[in-house]
GROMACS .gro file of N, CA, C and O in nm:
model
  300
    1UNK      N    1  19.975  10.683  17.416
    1UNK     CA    2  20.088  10.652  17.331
    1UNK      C    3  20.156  10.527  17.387
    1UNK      O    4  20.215  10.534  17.495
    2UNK      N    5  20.150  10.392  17.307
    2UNK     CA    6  20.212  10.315  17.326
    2UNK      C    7  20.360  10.283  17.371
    2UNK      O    8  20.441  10.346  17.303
    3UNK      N    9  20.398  10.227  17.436
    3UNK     CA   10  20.597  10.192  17.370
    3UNK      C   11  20.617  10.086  17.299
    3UNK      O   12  20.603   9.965  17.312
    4UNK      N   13  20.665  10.178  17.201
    4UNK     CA   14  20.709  10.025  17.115
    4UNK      C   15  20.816   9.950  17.141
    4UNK      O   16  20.924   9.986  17.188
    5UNK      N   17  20.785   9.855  17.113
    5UNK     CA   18  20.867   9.699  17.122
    5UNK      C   19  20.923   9.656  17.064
    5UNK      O   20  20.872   9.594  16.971
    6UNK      N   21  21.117   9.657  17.082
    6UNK     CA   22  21.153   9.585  16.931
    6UNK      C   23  21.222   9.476  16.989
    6UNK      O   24  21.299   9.484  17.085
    7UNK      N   25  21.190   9.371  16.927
    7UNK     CA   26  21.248   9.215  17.003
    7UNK      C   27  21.401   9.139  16.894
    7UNK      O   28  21.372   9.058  16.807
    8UNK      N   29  21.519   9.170  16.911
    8UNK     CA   30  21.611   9.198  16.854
    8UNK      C   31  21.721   9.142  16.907
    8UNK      O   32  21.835   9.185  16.888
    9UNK      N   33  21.680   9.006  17.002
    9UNK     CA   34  21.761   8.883  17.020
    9UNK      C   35  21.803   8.833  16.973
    9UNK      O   36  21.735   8.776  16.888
   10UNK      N   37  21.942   8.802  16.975
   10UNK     CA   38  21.952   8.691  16.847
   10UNK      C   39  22.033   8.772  16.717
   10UNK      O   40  22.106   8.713  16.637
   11UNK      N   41  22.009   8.896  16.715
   11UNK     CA   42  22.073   8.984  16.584
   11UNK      C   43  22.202   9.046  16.607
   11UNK      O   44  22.224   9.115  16.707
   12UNK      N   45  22.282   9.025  16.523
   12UNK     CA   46  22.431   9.079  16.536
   12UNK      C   47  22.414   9.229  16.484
   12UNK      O   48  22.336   9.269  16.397
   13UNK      N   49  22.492   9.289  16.546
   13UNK     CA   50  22.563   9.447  16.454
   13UNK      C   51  22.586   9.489  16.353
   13UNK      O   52  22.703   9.484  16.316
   14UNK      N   53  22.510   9.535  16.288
   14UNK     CA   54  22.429   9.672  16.310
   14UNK      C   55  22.313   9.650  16.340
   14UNK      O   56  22.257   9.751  16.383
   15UNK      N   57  22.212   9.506  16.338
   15UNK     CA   58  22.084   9.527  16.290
   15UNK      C   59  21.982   9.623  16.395
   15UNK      O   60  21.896   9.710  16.381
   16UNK      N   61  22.065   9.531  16.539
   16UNK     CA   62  21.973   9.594  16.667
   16UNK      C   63  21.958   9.786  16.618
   16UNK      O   64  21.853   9.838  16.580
   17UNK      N   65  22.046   9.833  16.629
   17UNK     CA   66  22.072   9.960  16.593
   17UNK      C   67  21.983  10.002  16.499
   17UNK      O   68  21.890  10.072  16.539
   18UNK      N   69  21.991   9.971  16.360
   18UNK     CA   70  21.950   9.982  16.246
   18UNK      C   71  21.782  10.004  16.279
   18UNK      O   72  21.726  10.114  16.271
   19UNK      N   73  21.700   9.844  16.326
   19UNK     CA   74  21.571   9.861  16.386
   19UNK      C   75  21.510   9.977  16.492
   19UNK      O   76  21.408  10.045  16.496
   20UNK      N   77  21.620   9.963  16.569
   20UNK     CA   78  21.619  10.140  16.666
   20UNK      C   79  21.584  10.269  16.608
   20UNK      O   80  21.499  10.352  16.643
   21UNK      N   81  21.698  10.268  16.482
   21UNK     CA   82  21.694  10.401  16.450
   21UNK      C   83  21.546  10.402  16.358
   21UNK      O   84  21.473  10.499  16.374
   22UNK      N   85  21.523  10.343  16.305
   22UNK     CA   86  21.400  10.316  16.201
   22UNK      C   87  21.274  10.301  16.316
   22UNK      O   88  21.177  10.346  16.256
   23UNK      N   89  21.244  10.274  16.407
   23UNK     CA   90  21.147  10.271  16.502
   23UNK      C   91  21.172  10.451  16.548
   23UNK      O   92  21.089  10.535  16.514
   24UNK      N   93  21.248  10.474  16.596
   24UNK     CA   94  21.237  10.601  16.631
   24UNK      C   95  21.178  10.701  16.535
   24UNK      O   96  21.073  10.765  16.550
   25UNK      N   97  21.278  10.703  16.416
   25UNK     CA   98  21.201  10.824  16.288
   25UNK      C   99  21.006  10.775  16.284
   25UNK      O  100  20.926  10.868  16.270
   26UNK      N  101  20.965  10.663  16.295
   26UNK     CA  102  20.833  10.664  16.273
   26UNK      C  103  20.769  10.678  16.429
   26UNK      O  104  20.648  10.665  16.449
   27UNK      N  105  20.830  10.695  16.498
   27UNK     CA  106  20.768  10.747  16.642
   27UNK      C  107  20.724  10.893  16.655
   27UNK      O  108  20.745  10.991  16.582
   28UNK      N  109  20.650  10.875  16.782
   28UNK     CA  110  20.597  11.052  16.814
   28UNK      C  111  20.718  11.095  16.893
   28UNK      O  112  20.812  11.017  16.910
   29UNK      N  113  20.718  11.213  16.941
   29UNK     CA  114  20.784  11.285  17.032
   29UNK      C  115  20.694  11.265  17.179
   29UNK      O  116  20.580  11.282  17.223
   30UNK      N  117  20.834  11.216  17.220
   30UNK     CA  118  20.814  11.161  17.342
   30UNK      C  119  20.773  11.047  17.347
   30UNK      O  120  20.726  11.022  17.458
   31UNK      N  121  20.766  10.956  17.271
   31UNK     CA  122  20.743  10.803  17.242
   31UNK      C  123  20.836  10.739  17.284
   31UNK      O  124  20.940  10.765  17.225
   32UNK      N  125  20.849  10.620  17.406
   32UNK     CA  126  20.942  10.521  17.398
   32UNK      C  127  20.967  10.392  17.317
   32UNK      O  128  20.893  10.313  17.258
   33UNK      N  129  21.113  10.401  17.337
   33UNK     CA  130  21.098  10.227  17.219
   33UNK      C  131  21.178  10.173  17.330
   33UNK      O  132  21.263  10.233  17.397
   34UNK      N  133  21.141  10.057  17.341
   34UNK     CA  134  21.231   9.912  17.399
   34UNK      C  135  21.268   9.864  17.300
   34UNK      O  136  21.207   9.836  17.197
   35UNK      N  137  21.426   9.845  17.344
   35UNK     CA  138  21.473   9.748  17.288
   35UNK      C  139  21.562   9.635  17.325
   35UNK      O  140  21.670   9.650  17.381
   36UNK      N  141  21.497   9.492  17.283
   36UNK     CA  142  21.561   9.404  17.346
   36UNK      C  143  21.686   9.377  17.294
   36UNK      O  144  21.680   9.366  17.172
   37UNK      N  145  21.816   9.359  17.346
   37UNK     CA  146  21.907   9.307  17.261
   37UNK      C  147  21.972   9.262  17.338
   37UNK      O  148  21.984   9.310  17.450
   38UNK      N  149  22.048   9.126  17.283
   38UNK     CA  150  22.179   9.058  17.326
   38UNK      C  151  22.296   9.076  17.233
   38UNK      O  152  22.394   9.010  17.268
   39UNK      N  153  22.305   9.116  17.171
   39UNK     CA  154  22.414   9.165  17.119
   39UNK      C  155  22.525   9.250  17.221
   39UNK      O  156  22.482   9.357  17.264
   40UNK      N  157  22.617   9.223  17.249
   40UNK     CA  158  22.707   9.309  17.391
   40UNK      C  159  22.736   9.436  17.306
   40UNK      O  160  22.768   9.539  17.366
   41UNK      N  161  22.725   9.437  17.122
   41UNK     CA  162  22.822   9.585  17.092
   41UNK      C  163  22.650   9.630  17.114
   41UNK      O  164  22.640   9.657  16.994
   42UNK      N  165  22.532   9.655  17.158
   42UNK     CA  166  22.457   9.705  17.183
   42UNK      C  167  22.485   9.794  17.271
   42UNK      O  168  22.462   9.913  17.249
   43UNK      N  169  22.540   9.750  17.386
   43UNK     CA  170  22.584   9.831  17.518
   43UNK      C  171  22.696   9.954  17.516
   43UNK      O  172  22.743  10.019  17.609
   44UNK      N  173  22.720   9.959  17.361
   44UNK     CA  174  22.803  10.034  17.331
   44UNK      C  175  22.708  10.154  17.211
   44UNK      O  176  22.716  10.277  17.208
   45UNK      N  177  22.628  10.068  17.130
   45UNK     CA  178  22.613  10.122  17.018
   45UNK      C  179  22.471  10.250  17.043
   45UNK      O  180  22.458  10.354  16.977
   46UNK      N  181  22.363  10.194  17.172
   46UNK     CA  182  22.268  10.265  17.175
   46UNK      C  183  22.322  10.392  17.282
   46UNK      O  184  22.308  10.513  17.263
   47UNK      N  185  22.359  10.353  17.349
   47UNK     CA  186  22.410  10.496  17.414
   47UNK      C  187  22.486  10.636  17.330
   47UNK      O  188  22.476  10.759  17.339
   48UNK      N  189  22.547  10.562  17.265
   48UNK     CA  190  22.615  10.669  17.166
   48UNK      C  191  22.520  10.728  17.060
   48UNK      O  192  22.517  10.847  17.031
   49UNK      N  193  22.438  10.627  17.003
   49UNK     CA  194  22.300  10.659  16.891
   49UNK      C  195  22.274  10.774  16.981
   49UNK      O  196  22.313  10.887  16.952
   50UNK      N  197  22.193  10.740  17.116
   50UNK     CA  198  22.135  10.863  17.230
   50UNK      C  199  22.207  10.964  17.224
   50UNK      O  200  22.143  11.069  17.228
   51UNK      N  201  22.318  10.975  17.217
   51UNK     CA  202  22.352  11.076  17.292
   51UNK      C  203  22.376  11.164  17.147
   51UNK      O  204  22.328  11.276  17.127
   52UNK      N  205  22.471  11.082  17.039
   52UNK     CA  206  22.428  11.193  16.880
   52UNK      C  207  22.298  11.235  16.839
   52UNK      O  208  22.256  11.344  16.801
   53UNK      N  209  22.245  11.124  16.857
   53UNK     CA  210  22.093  11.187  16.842
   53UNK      C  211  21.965  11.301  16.937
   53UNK      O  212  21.855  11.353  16.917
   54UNK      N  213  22.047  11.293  17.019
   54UNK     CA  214  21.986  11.368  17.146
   54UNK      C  215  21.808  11.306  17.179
   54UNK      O  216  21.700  11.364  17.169
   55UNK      N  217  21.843  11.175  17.218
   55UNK     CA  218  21.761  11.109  17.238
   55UNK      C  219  21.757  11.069  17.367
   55UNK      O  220  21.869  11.032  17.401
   56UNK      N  221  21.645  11.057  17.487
   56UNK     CA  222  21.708  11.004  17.616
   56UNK      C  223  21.712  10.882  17.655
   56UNK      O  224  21.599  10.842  17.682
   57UNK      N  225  21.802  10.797  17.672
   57UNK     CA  226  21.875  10.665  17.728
   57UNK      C  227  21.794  10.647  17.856
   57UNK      O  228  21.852  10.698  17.952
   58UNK      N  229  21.678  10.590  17.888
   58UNK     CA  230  21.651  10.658  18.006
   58UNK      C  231  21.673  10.461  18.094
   58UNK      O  232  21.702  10.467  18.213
   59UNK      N  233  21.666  10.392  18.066
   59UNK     CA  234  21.756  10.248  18.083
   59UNK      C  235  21.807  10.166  18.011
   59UNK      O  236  21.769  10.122  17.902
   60UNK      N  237  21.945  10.130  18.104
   60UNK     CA  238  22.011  10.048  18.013
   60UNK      C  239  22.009   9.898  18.092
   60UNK      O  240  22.009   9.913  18.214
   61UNK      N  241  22.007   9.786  18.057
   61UNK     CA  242  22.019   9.648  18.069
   61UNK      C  243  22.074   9.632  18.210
   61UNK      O  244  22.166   9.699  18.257
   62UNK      N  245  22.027   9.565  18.253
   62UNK     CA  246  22.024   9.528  18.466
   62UNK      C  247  22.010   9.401  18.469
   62UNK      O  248  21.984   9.331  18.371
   63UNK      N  249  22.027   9.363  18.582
   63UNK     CA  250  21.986   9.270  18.657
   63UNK      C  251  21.847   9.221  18.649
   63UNK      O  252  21.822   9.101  18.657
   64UNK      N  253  21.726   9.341  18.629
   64UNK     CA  254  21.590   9.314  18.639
   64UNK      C  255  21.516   9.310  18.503
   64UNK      O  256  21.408   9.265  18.466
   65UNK      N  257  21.614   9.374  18.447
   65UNK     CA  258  21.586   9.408  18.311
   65UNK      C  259  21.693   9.368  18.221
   65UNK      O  260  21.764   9.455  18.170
   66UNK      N  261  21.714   9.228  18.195
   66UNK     CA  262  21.829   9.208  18.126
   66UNK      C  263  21.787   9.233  17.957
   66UNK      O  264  21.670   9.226  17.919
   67UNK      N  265  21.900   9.264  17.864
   67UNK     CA  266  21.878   9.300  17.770
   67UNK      C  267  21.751   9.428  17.715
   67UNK      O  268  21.681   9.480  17.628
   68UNK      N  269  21.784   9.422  17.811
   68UNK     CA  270  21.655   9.577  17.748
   68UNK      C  271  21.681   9.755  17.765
   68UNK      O  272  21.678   9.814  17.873
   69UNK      N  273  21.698   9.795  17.681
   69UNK     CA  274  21.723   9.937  17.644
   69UNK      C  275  21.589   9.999  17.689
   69UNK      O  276  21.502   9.912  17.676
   70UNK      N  277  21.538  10.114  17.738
   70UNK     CA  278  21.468  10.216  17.721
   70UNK      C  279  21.522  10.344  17.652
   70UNK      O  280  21.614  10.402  17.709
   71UNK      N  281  21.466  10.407  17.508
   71UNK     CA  282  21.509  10.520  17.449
   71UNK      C  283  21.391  10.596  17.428
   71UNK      O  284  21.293  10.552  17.369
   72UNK      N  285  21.404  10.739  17.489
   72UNK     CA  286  21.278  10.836  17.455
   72UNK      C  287  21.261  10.915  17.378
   72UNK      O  288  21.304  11.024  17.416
   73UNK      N  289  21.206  10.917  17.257
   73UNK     CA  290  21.213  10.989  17.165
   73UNK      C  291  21.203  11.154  17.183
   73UNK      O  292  21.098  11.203  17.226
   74UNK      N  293  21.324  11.243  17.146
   74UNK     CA  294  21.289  11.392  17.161
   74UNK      C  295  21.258  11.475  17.059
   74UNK      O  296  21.270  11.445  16.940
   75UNK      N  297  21.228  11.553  17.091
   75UNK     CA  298  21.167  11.628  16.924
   75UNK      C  299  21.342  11.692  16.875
   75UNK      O  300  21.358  11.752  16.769
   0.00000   0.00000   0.00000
């Protein structure tokens, strides 16, 4: 099972989100999605998606990993 990749630089609010949530519904369980974003309301918007959705956040944007989300899809 792949992780998918969503490259989502560059896009203002909602879209990063929007692509998230739409990558996830066509994912498996237990599928990761990356997602890249510079958008700063990102740092706000995917954690909260995670946590209503009961999805796991499993990284958020670093130093090593700038702009990039890890979300794991749960059943």
């Amino acid at each position: 099972m792949d992780t998918i990749v969503l490259d989502c630089k560059g896009l203002k609010c909602p879209e990063p989100l929007t692509l998230l949530r739409n990558a996830i519904r066509k994912a498996e369980d237990g599928q990761i999605v990356e997602l890249l974003s510079d958008d700063p309301v990102s740092l706000r918007d995917v954690p909260a998606f995670c946590k209503f959705m009961n999805h796991d956040l499993l990284r958020m944007p670093d130093d090593q990993h700038p702009n990039s989300f890890l979300v794991k899809k749960k059943a």
